[in-house]
Amino acid sequence: MTSPVDVRVRYPLSPVQRGILHGDLDEADPAAHLEQVRLVIRGRLRVPEFQQAWHRVIGRHEVLRTGFDRPGGGEAVQVVTAEVPAPEWHVDDLRTIRACQRRRGLAEFLATDRRRRFTLDAPPLVRFALLRVSETEHLLVWTTHHLVVDGWSLPILLGEVLAEYRAALDGRDAALPVPAPLREHLDRSASADLAEAEAFWRSELSGRPVPGPLPCGTPSWQGDPADAFDEYSLELTTEDTHLLGETVEEQRISLNTAIQGCWARLLAARAGVDDIVIGSTVTGRAASPAVESLVGPLGTTVPVRVRIRPDQPVGVWLRGLQARRALARPYEHVPPALIRSWAGPPVDGPLFDTVLDFETYPMDNDLFSGTPDSSTLSVRFDGRWSASYRPLTLLVVPGERIGLHARYDLRRLAPETVEALLADLAILLSLVATDPDRPVSALRPPDDGPAPID
């Protein structure tokens, strides 16, 4: 351990961490497993108090005081320190810079930030940039590592920071509850019997199809691998969002199920198949309601097998998909490498090429919608970047207008291909919203690809 910070305790990695840290601590790709979140903060922000609130919250959670070591070159462990230095902050004032120059400069800053690797044995594995763009608006760039937090953890931490910030302004203690210890959950998970999980995943994935080719267009990327991932976003209309919400409630399905089914149907139609496997990001917190408040790297990605039933009404088909997903829920905590080993032939290649990441924040959606809190601040989600070895990850953000945010590999997919996929997905969601009784065979995008096998 090279860090001079006092060591408090060492313990083994979680299954998710082992999957991330399968190589050396000095990772080849500095952007691998990086999470970069952008938040717009509106209001008269008192920067010193805001920074101190973050420092206090980092000190509350063992996982944020954690570094990683491989003693004697052996098995990697996580090392929790008694205290941790304040996180790195880059603070800049952009008010005098023209908007076009600001956008270009921000893009360059974000790309440079993604190229900076964390020193994994020196916590905290988090850094911030606070960029002032007007008298009452800041952009917060929050960069962290998947070894210590997942997407579910981010709003929990942000909620605590806002509570600490408000308390500091009022001159009082925030009186936040003591965080649940992550290690107890990891110990329980490590002792779980995997026999039932193995039986389920073997049955679910037996005879699965090979991932069909994505409609790739003509990728031409030849730049730095750290910059090979791009983003494209599209929002449903307010009317379609509202109508889809009413329809899923009437059909007794979740919004996640509707989007998952439409995404699978779209890819299957493009590939001309009737059986497809996609990836789905899950929280890893289904075991107990008490786990929902945990901060740590529990989220993972599981395969979802979707069989297209052309003669079924869309609503019936989606309810069947939801029921099947419910059966999988007790076994979602299993490390992806184990699921892959149980999947059977073909043994080469991935189980899926795309991942659907449905954002369900464990707190009031006002936190990310820009609704002012009692300190007159509002926080709005402005984007989230993370690298992936999958060609495409679709991030879905619920709200007044459902947001579809694609992160994709420019070496594998052309921008126009991704734009077309999201536009077609919006069409399919509109079809579900307007008529869930139509047959699945009619749930298809404009006929500009291979004919589906119906």
Tab-separated table of C-alpha atoms in Angstrom:
chain	number	residue	atom	x	y	z
A	1	MET	CA	0.000	0.000	0.000
A	2	THR	CA	1.678	3.226	-1.111
A	3	SER	CA	-0.773	5.673	0.430
A	4	PRO	CA	0.403	7.233	3.730
A	5	VAL	CA	-3.167	7.344	5.011
A	6	ASP	CA	-3.706	5.327	8.190
A	7	VAL	CA	-5.181	1.876	7.423
A	8	ARG	CA	-8.253	0.879	9.363
A	9	VAL	CA	-9.300	-2.512	7.969
A	10	ARG	CA	-8.804	-4.822	4.987
A	11	TYR	CA	-11.350	-7.218	3.550
A	12	PRO	CA	-11.940	-9.182	0.334
A	13	LEU	CA	-13.418	-7.726	-2.826
A	14	SER	CA	-17.099	-8.105	-3.628
A	15	PRO	CA	-18.039	-10.199	-6.702
A	16	VAL	CA	-18.716	-7.020	-8.671
A	17	GLN	CA	-15.333	-5.580	-7.686
A	18	ARG	CA	-13.571	-8.815	-8.650
A	19	GLY	CA	-15.189	-8.587	-12.062
A	20	ILE	CA	-13.907	-5.030	-12.476
A	21	LEU	CA	-10.450	-5.601	-11.015
A	22	HIS	CA	-9.551	-8.756	-12.927
A	23	GLY	CA	-6.250	-7.283	-14.144
A	24	ASP	CA	-3.509	-5.227	-12.567
A	25	LEU	CA	-4.220	-2.263	-10.337
A	26	ASP	CA	-2.556	-0.151	-13.019
A	27	GLU	CA	-5.303	-0.405	-15.632
A	28	ALA	CA	-4.385	-0.152	-19.305
A	29	ASP	CA	-7.356	2.036	-20.175
A	30	PRO	CA	-7.645	5.096	-17.900
A	31	ALA	CA	-11.336	5.480	-18.789
A	32	ALA	CA	-12.221	1.877	-17.961
A	33	HIS	CA	-14.906	1.679	-15.258
A	34	LEU	CA	-15.015	5.446	-14.896
A	35	GLU	CA	-18.283	7.226	-14.094
A	36	GLN	CA	-18.581	10.898	-15.023
A	37	VAL	CA	-21.841	12.600	-14.029
A	38	ARG	CA	-22.825	16.144	-14.979
A	39	LEU	CA	-25.249	18.097	-12.783
A	40	VAL	CA	-26.541	21.641	-13.269
A	41	ILE	CA	-26.893	23.478	-9.955
A	42	ARG	CA	-29.090	26.574	-9.968
A	43	GLY	CA	-29.184	29.046	-7.112
A	44	ARG	CA	-26.663	31.127	-5.183
A	45	LEU	CA	-24.235	28.364	-4.309
A	46	ARG	CA	-21.855	28.924	-1.393
A	47	VAL	CA	-18.874	26.993	-2.703
A	48	PRO	CA	-16.831	26.419	0.519
A	49	GLU	CA	-19.858	25.016	2.334
A	50	PHE	CA	-20.707	22.842	-0.680
A	51	GLN	CA	-17.188	21.425	-0.831
A	52	GLN	CA	-17.157	20.763	2.894
A	53	ALA	CA	-20.504	18.959	2.628
A	54	TRP	CA	-18.949	16.570	0.118
A	55	HIS	CA	-15.959	15.989	2.402
A	56	ARG	CA	-18.245	15.123	5.318
A	57	VAL	CA	-20.293	12.693	3.230
A	58	ILE	CA	-17.174	10.953	1.909
A	59	GLY	CA	-16.022	10.529	5.494
A	60	ARG	CA	-19.357	8.921	6.448
A	61	HIS	CA	-19.023	5.962	4.073
A	62	GLU	CA	-16.310	3.312	4.380
A	63	VAL	CA	-16.546	2.494	0.692
A	64	LEU	CA	-15.594	6.092	-0.174
A	65	ARG	CA	-12.575	5.812	2.116
A	66	THR	CA	-11.491	2.652	0.350
A	67	GLY	CA	-8.439	1.974	-1.795
A	68	PHE	CA	-7.256	-1.261	-3.377
A	69	ASP	CA	-4.045	-3.192	-2.883
A	70	ARG	CA	-2.533	-6.487	-3.996
A	71	PRO	CA	-0.246	-7.469	-1.093
A	72	GLY	CA	2.814	-9.330	-2.300
A	73	GLY	CA	1.314	-9.549	-5.772
A	74	GLY	CA	-1.401	-11.867	-4.470
A	75	GLU	CA	-5.180	-11.501	-4.371
A	76	ALA	CA	-6.450	-7.916	-4.440
A	77	VAL	CA	-8.151	-6.596	-1.299
A	78	GLN	CA	-9.945	-3.410	-0.407
A	79	VAL	CA	-8.370	-1.260	2.264
A	80	VAL	CA	-10.520	1.117	4.318
A	81	THR	CA	-8.690	4.079	5.804
A	82	ALA	CA	-9.567	5.716	9.104
A	83	GLU	CA	-9.485	9.159	7.533
A	84	VAL	CA	-9.265	10.343	3.966
A	85	PRO	CA	-7.882	13.509	2.384
A	86	ALA	CA	-10.300	16.003	0.910
A	87	PRO	CA	-11.217	15.110	-2.675
A	88	GLU	CA	-9.670	16.978	-5.570
A	89	TRP	CA	-11.608	20.017	-6.788
A	90	HIS	CA	-11.151	21.971	-10.001
A	91	VAL	CA	-13.031	25.276	-9.689
A	92	ASP	CA	-13.295	27.655	-12.631
A	93	ASP	CA	-15.324	30.713	-13.638
A	94	LEU	CA	-16.610	30.613	-17.223
A	95	ARG	CA	-18.889	33.644	-17.124
A	96	THR	CA	-16.721	35.746	-19.410
A	97	ILE	CA	-16.357	33.051	-22.066
A	98	ARG	CA	-18.690	33.011	-25.051
A	99	ALA	CA	-21.226	30.188	-25.161
A	100	CYS	CA	-19.748	28.516	-28.257
A	101	GLN	CA	-16.238	28.618	-26.792
A	102	ARG	CA	-17.588	27.364	-23.481
A	103	ARG	CA	-19.208	24.332	-25.112
A	104	ARG	CA	-16.030	23.485	-26.997
A	105	GLY	CA	-13.891	23.976	-23.913
A	106	LEU	CA	-16.218	21.863	-21.781
A	107	ALA	CA	-16.071	18.995	-24.288
A	108	GLU	CA	-12.277	19.141	-24.214
A	109	PHE	CA	-12.229	19.290	-20.410
A	110	LEU	CA	-14.547	16.285	-20.080
A	111	ALA	CA	-12.437	14.240	-22.517
A	112	THR	CA	-9.220	15.165	-20.679
A	113	ASP	CA	-10.808	14.288	-17.338
A	114	ARG	CA	-11.773	10.847	-18.647
A	115	ARG	CA	-8.156	10.175	-19.643
A	116	ARG	CA	-6.937	10.756	-16.079
A	117	ARG	CA	-6.606	7.498	-14.226
A	118	PHE	CA	-7.272	7.131	-10.524
A	119	THR	CA	-4.484	5.830	-8.298
A	120	LEU	CA	-6.450	2.908	-6.937
A	121	ASP	CA	-4.512	2.543	-3.691
A	122	ALA	CA	-5.014	6.218	-2.771
A	123	PRO	CA	-8.611	7.067	-1.763
A	124	PRO	CA	-10.892	8.816	-2.304
A	125	LEU	CA	-11.548	7.507	-5.805
A	126	VAL	CA	-13.581	10.587	-6.644
A	127	ARG	CA	-12.877	14.081	-7.975
A	128	PHE	CA	-14.971	17.121	-8.833
A	129	ALA	CA	-15.011	20.085	-11.164
A	130	LEU	CA	-17.258	23.038	-10.357
A	131	LEU	CA	-17.664	25.375	-13.319
A	132	ARG	CA	-19.534	28.657	-12.849
A	133	VAL	CA	-21.505	29.612	-15.959
A	134	SER	CA	-23.650	32.475	-14.595
A	135	GLU	CA	-24.437	34.332	-11.386
A	136	THR	CA	-26.854	31.598	-10.341
A	137	GLU	CA	-25.733	28.504	-12.257
A	138	HIS	CA	-22.858	26.033	-11.854
A	139	LEU	CA	-22.014	22.820	-13.663
A	140	LEU	CA	-20.780	20.070	-11.358
A	141	VAL	CA	-18.700	17.336	-12.980
A	142	TRP	CA	-18.551	14.390	-10.589
A	143	THR	CA	-16.026	11.722	-11.607
A	144	THR	CA	-15.684	8.479	-9.685
A	145	HIS	CA	-14.793	4.816	-10.117
A	146	HIS	CA	-17.149	1.853	-10.353
A	147	LEU	CA	-15.026	0.030	-7.762
A	148	VAL	CA	-16.606	2.150	-5.019
A	149	VAL	CA	-20.055	3.227	-6.214
A	150	ASP	CA	-22.696	2.325	-8.763
A	151	GLY	CA	-25.477	4.348	-10.369
A	152	TRP	CA	-27.896	3.617	-7.522
A	153	SER	CA	-25.439	5.107	-5.017
A	154	LEU	CA	-25.085	8.468	-6.745
A	155	PRO	CA	-28.447	10.046	-5.780
A	156	ILE	CA	-28.138	8.702	-2.238
A	157	LEU	CA	-24.847	10.523	-1.889
A	158	LEU	CA	-26.166	13.670	-3.546
A	159	GLY	CA	-29.148	13.714	-1.193
A	160	GLU	CA	-26.796	13.487	1.792
A	161	VAL	CA	-24.612	16.278	0.408
A	162	LEU	CA	-27.615	18.583	0.009
A	163	ALA	CA	-28.704	17.760	3.561
A	164	GLU	CA	-25.230	18.550	4.908
A	165	TYR	CA	-25.100	21.750	2.849
A	166	ARG	CA	-28.481	22.981	4.119
A	167	ALA	CA	-27.476	22.162	7.680
A	168	ALA	CA	-24.237	24.125	7.304
A	169	LEU	CA	-26.146	27.165	6.062
A	170	ASP	CA	-28.493	26.898	9.051
A	171	GLY	CA	-25.632	26.419	11.535
A	172	ARG	CA	-26.820	23.011	12.701
A	173	ASP	CA	-25.848	19.347	12.477
A	174	ALA	CA	-27.411	17.409	9.590
A	175	ALA	CA	-28.083	14.446	11.936
A	176	LEU	CA	-27.937	11.913	9.114
A	177	PRO	CA	-28.440	8.278	10.146
A	178	VAL	CA	-25.383	6.056	10.459
A	179	PRO	CA	-24.833	4.337	7.086
A	180	ALA	CA	-25.533	0.631	6.868
A	181	PRO	CA	-22.237	-1.320	6.749
A	182	LEU	CA	-21.576	-2.632	3.247
A	183	ARG	CA	-19.438	-5.469	4.554
A	184	GLU	CA	-22.352	-7.178	6.299
A	185	HIS	CA	-24.244	-7.362	3.004
A	186	LEU	CA	-21.172	-8.694	1.207
A	187	ASP	CA	-20.689	-11.373	3.881
A	188	ARG	CA	-24.306	-12.515	3.515
A	189	SER	CA	-24.020	-12.589	-0.274
A	190	ALA	CA	-20.792	-14.614	-0.112
A	191	SER	CA	-22.503	-17.286	1.990
A	192	ALA	CA	-25.518	-17.648	-0.315
A	193	ASP	CA	-26.159	-21.033	-1.958
A	194	LEU	CA	-25.728	-20.693	-5.727
A	195	ALA	CA	-27.296	-24.024	-6.718
A	196	GLU	CA	-30.720	-22.539	-7.494
A	197	ALA	CA	-29.156	-19.629	-9.344
A	198	GLU	CA	-27.110	-21.982	-11.498
A	199	ALA	CA	-30.167	-24.079	-12.342
A	200	PHE	CA	-32.157	-20.985	-13.314
A	201	TRP	CA	-29.514	-19.410	-15.546
A	202	ARG	CA	-28.670	-22.714	-17.246
A	203	SER	CA	-32.335	-23.201	-18.105
A	204	GLU	CA	-32.895	-19.584	-19.111
A	205	LEU	CA	-29.920	-19.374	-21.466
A	206	SER	CA	-29.856	-22.896	-22.885
A	207	GLY	CA	-30.092	-22.847	-26.665
A	208	ARG	CA	-29.880	-19.057	-26.730
A	209	PRO	CA	-29.166	-17.350	-30.028
A	210	VAL	CA	-25.783	-15.898	-30.911
A	211	PRO	CA	-25.959	-12.086	-30.648
A	212	GLY	CA	-27.145	-10.792	-34.002
A	213	PRO	CA	-25.150	-8.141	-35.809
A	214	LEU	CA	-25.984	-4.568	-34.897
A	215	PRO	CA	-26.834	-2.288	-37.806
A	216	CYS	CA	-23.428	-0.629	-37.679
A	217	GLY	CA	-23.365	1.789	-40.620
A	218	THR	CA	-19.797	2.725	-41.506
A	219	PRO	CA	-17.708	3.416	-38.378
A	220	SER	CA	-14.543	5.350	-39.161
A	221	TRP	CA	-13.104	6.169	-35.738
A	222	GLN	CA	-9.307	6.157	-35.562
A	223	GLY	CA	-8.637	8.448	-32.602
A	224	ASP	CA	-7.604	7.929	-28.980
A	225	PRO	CA	-9.422	4.925	-27.405
A	226	ALA	CA	-10.247	7.103	-24.380
A	227	ASP	CA	-12.367	9.277	-26.693
A	228	ALA	CA	-13.955	6.422	-28.642
A	229	PHE	CA	-17.287	6.620	-26.817
A	230	ASP	CA	-19.805	9.223	-27.892
A	231	GLU	CA	-23.279	10.187	-26.690
A	232	TYR	CA	-26.563	10.843	-28.408
A	233	SER	CA	-29.799	11.818	-26.673
A	234	LEU	CA	-33.437	11.971	-27.633
A	235	GLU	CA	-36.526	12.821	-25.581
A	236	LEU	CA	-40.034	11.534	-26.061
A	237	THR	CA	-42.673	14.215	-26.342
A	238	THR	CA	-44.551	15.199	-23.222
A	239	GLU	CA	-47.720	13.761	-24.752
A	240	ASP	CA	-46.135	10.387	-25.589
A	241	THR	CA	-44.526	10.218	-22.149
A	242	HIS	CA	-47.866	10.872	-20.430
A	243	LEU	CA	-49.771	8.437	-22.645
A	244	LEU	CA	-47.149	5.724	-22.182
A	245	GLY	CA	-47.368	6.177	-18.416
A	246	GLU	CA	-51.137	5.711	-18.516
A	247	THR	CA	-50.842	2.654	-20.770
A	248	VAL	CA	-48.290	0.798	-18.660
A	249	GLU	CA	-50.434	1.394	-15.584
A	250	GLU	CA	-53.516	0.033	-17.364
A	251	GLN	CA	-51.548	-2.979	-18.637
A	252	ARG	CA	-50.081	-3.670	-15.169
A	253	ILE	CA	-46.513	-3.486	-16.366
A	254	SER	CA	-43.614	-1.235	-15.471
A	255	LEU	CA	-42.211	1.451	-17.727
A	256	ASN	CA	-38.934	-0.461	-17.621
A	257	THR	CA	-40.668	-3.550	-19.047
A	258	ALA	CA	-42.242	-1.565	-21.878
A	259	ILE	CA	-38.932	-0.013	-22.892
A	260	GLN	CA	-37.076	-3.298	-22.489
A	261	GLY	CA	-39.590	-5.095	-24.711
A	262	CYS	CA	-39.544	-2.380	-27.376
A	263	TRP	CA	-35.740	-2.291	-27.418
A	264	ALA	CA	-35.535	-6.074	-27.815
A	265	ARG	CA	-38.239	-6.036	-30.493
A	266	LEU	CA	-36.403	-3.303	-32.393
A	267	LEU	CA	-33.085	-5.151	-32.368
A	268	ALA	CA	-34.756	-8.447	-33.272
A	269	ALA	CA	-36.550	-6.835	-36.195
A	270	ARG	CA	-33.326	-5.269	-37.425
A	271	ALA	CA	-31.504	-8.611	-37.208
A	272	GLY	CA	-34.401	-10.651	-38.638
A	273	VAL	CA	-34.685	-12.980	-35.608
A	274	ASP	CA	-37.389	-13.948	-33.125
A	275	ASP	CA	-35.182	-14.731	-30.105
A	276	ILE	CA	-32.670	-12.260	-28.708
A	277	VAL	CA	-30.603	-11.611	-25.587
A	278	ILE	CA	-30.010	-8.077	-24.356
A	279	GLY	CA	-28.250	-6.850	-21.238
A	280	SER	CA	-30.026	-5.113	-18.382
A	281	THR	CA	-28.437	-3.158	-15.562
A	282	VAL	CA	-29.821	-4.209	-12.174
A	283	THR	CA	-29.314	-2.660	-8.761
A	284	GLY	CA	-28.086	-5.784	-6.938
A	285	ARG	CA	-30.348	-4.741	-4.089
A	286	ALA	CA	-33.336	-7.030	-4.537
A	287	ALA	CA	-32.461	-9.215	-1.559
A	288	SER	CA	-33.873	-6.907	1.114
A	289	PRO	CA	-35.420	-3.425	1.428
A	290	ALA	CA	-32.644	-2.595	3.905
A	291	VAL	CA	-30.094	-2.964	1.121
A	292	GLU	CA	-31.714	-0.171	-0.899
A	293	SER	CA	-29.942	2.500	1.143
A	294	LEU	CA	-26.487	0.969	0.782
A	295	VAL	CA	-23.776	2.938	-0.965
A	296	GLY	CA	-21.363	0.750	-2.878
A	297	PRO	CA	-20.681	-1.161	-6.095
A	298	LEU	CA	-23.614	-3.575	-6.015
A	299	GLY	CA	-25.112	-2.914	-9.444
A	300	THR	CA	-24.372	-5.346	-12.221
A	301	THR	CA	-25.567	-6.360	-15.677
A	302	VAL	CA	-27.550	-9.523	-16.362
A	303	PRO	CA	-28.733	-11.148	-19.587
A	304	VAL	CA	-32.404	-10.853	-20.528
A	305	ARG	CA	-33.685	-13.349	-23.060
A	306	VAL	CA	-36.649	-12.049	-25.048
A	307	ARG	CA	-38.647	-14.298	-27.330
A	308	ILE	CA	-40.744	-12.481	-29.901
A	309	ARG	CA	-44.370	-13.730	-29.959
A	310	PRO	CA	-45.753	-12.224	-33.191
A	311	ASP	CA	-49.379	-13.356	-32.682
A	312	GLN	CA	-49.722	-12.133	-29.089
A	313	PRO	CA	-51.157	-8.713	-28.257
A	314	VAL	CA	-48.353	-6.390	-27.215
A	315	GLY	CA	-49.740	-5.946	-23.691
A	316	VAL	CA	-49.993	-9.713	-23.123
A	317	TRP	CA	-46.479	-10.224	-24.461
A	318	LEU	CA	-45.038	-7.525	-22.205
A	319	ARG	CA	-46.770	-8.969	-19.133
A	320	GLY	CA	-45.168	-12.313	-19.935
A	321	LEU	CA	-41.773	-10.643	-20.233
A	322	GLN	CA	-42.276	-8.938	-16.886
A	323	ALA	CA	-43.258	-12.207	-15.210
A	324	ARG	CA	-40.124	-13.881	-16.542
A	325	ARG	CA	-37.986	-11.034	-15.269
A	326	ALA	CA	-39.565	-11.420	-11.825
A	327	LEU	CA	-38.446	-15.060	-11.767
A	328	ALA	CA	-34.881	-13.951	-12.465
A	329	ARG	CA	-34.776	-11.336	-9.718
A	330	PRO	CA	-33.577	-13.626	-6.879
A	331	TYR	CA	-30.604	-14.627	-9.022
A	332	GLU	CA	-29.505	-11.227	-10.300
A	333	HIS	CA	-26.802	-10.874	-7.644
A	334	VAL	CA	-24.668	-13.569	-9.250
A	335	PRO	CA	-21.415	-12.260	-10.796
A	336	PRO	CA	-21.651	-11.960	-14.596
A	337	ALA	CA	-18.655	-14.264	-15.058
A	338	LEU	CA	-20.524	-17.081	-13.288
A	339	ILE	CA	-23.663	-16.542	-15.362
A	340	ARG	CA	-21.502	-16.626	-18.476
A	341	SER	CA	-19.936	-19.912	-17.389
A	342	TRP	CA	-23.384	-21.450	-16.845
A	343	ALA	CA	-24.787	-20.240	-20.158
A	344	GLY	CA	-23.379	-23.160	-22.133
A	345	PRO	CA	-22.489	-23.165	-25.812
A	346	PRO	CA	-21.610	-21.178	-27.764
A	347	VAL	CA	-18.803	-20.390	-25.323
A	348	ASP	CA	-17.061	-17.784	-27.468
A	349	GLY	CA	-18.260	-14.230	-27.691
A	350	PRO	CA	-20.525	-12.133	-25.461
A	351	LEU	CA	-24.025	-13.022	-24.330
A	352	PHE	CA	-25.290	-9.669	-25.617
A	353	ASP	CA	-24.063	-6.554	-27.405
A	354	THR	CA	-26.339	-3.879	-25.940
A	355	VAL	CA	-27.189	-2.899	-22.373
A	356	LEU	CA	-30.371	-1.179	-21.193
A	357	ASP	CA	-29.744	0.940	-18.109
A	358	PHE	CA	-33.028	2.189	-16.648
A	359	GLU	CA	-32.457	4.924	-14.088
A	360	THR	CA	-34.577	4.416	-10.990
A	361	TYR	CA	-33.322	6.747	-8.308
A	362	PRO	CA	-33.929	5.713	-4.682
A	363	MET	CA	-35.386	9.086	-3.725
A	364	ASP	CA	-37.737	11.825	-4.842
A	365	ASN	CA	-37.364	12.523	-8.560
A	366	ASP	CA	-37.419	16.245	-7.697
A	367	LEU	CA	-33.742	15.812	-6.874
A	368	PHE	CA	-32.912	15.490	-10.546
A	369	SER	CA	-35.754	17.479	-12.091
A	370	GLY	CA	-34.594	20.892	-10.949
A	371	THR	CA	-37.180	21.525	-8.235
A	372	PRO	CA	-35.758	23.970	-5.652
A	373	ASP	CA	-35.158	22.656	-2.159
A	374	SER	CA	-35.357	24.608	1.066
A	375	SER	CA	-31.912	26.112	0.526
A	376	THR	CA	-33.127	27.607	-2.802
A	377	LEU	CA	-30.836	25.320	-4.799
A	378	SER	CA	-32.052	23.085	-7.596
A	379	VAL	CA	-30.140	20.200	-9.147
A	380	ARG	CA	-30.766	18.923	-12.654
A	381	PHE	CA	-29.272	15.851	-14.286
A	382	ASP	CA	-27.286	16.947	-17.361
A	383	GLY	CA	-25.704	13.723	-18.542
A	384	ARG	CA	-23.753	10.687	-17.479
A	385	TRP	CA	-20.755	9.113	-19.204
A	386	SER	CA	-19.133	5.768	-18.584
A	387	ALA	CA	-17.039	3.545	-20.771
A	388	SER	CA	-18.177	0.054	-21.632
A	389	TYR	CA	-16.823	-2.842	-23.586
A	390	ARG	CA	-20.315	-3.188	-25.078
A	391	PRO	CA	-20.925	-1.404	-28.371
A	392	LEU	CA	-24.001	0.419	-27.037
A	393	THR	CA	-25.553	1.240	-23.679
A	394	LEU	CA	-28.992	2.822	-23.613
A	395	LEU	CA	-29.614	4.945	-20.532
A	396	VAL	CA	-33.306	5.674	-19.890
A	397	VAL	CA	-34.160	8.581	-17.601
A	398	PRO	CA	-37.835	8.925	-16.576
A	399	GLY	CA	-39.371	12.365	-16.152
A	400	GLU	CA	-41.862	14.726	-17.724
A	401	ARG	CA	-40.252	13.727	-21.003
A	402	ILE	CA	-38.574	10.312	-20.998
A	403	GLY	CA	-34.929	10.710	-21.963
A	404	LEU	CA	-33.134	8.142	-24.131
A	405	HIS	CA	-29.369	8.573	-23.830
A	406	ALA	CA	-27.104	6.332	-25.918
A	407	ARG	CA	-23.439	5.822	-25.077
A	408	TYR	CA	-21.804	4.008	-27.966
A	409	ASP	CA	-18.453	2.918	-29.329
A	410	LEU	CA	-17.518	4.910	-32.423
A	411	ARG	CA	-15.288	2.031	-33.480
A	412	ARG	CA	-18.356	-0.201	-33.737
A	413	LEU	CA	-21.277	2.087	-34.587
A	414	ALA	CA	-21.692	5.131	-36.790
A	415	PRO	CA	-23.490	8.154	-35.270
A	416	GLU	CA	-26.284	8.023	-37.857
A	417	THR	CA	-26.965	4.395	-36.925
A	418	VAL	CA	-27.442	5.275	-33.254
A	419	GLU	CA	-29.632	8.243	-34.108
A	420	ALA	CA	-31.845	5.996	-36.245
A	421	LEU	CA	-32.099	3.348	-33.517
A	422	LEU	CA	-33.290	5.850	-30.924
A	423	ALA	CA	-35.752	7.423	-33.350
A	424	ASP	CA	-37.172	3.969	-34.129
A	425	LEU	CA	-37.381	3.126	-30.428
A	426	ALA	CA	-39.419	6.285	-29.851
A	427	ILE	CA	-41.790	5.137	-32.634
A	428	LEU	CA	-42.238	1.708	-31.033
A	429	LEU	CA	-42.940	3.238	-27.637
A	430	SER	CA	-45.547	5.478	-29.224
A	431	LEU	CA	-47.169	2.410	-30.819
A	432	VAL	CA	-47.351	0.698	-27.424
A	433	ALA	CA	-48.788	3.820	-25.838
A	434	THR	CA	-51.526	4.247	-28.424
A	435	ASP	CA	-52.592	0.633	-28.925
A	436	PRO	CA	-51.241	-2.111	-26.634
A	437	ASP	CA	-53.767	-4.542	-28.141
A	438	ARG	CA	-52.053	-4.568	-31.531
A	439	PRO	CA	-50.166	-7.817	-32.293
A	440	VAL	CA	-46.441	-7.950	-31.666
A	441	SER	CA	-45.946	-8.486	-35.413
A	442	ALA	CA	-47.205	-4.920	-35.927
A	443	LEU	CA	-44.771	-3.555	-33.347
A	444	ARG	CA	-41.943	-2.750	-35.671
A	445	PRO	CA	-40.084	0.259	-36.976
A	446	PRO	CA	-40.304	1.568	-40.531
A	447	ASP	CA	-39.320	-1.186	-42.940
A	448	ASP	CA	-35.772	-0.115	-43.696
A	449	GLY	CA	-33.974	-3.219	-42.492
A	450	PRO	CA	-34.166	-7.008	-42.723
A	451	ALA	CA	-37.673	-8.435	-42.459
A	452	PRO	CA	-38.329	-9.924	-39.014
A	453	ILE	CA	-38.897	-13.628	-38.708
A	454	ASP	CA	-42.562	-13.630	-37.800
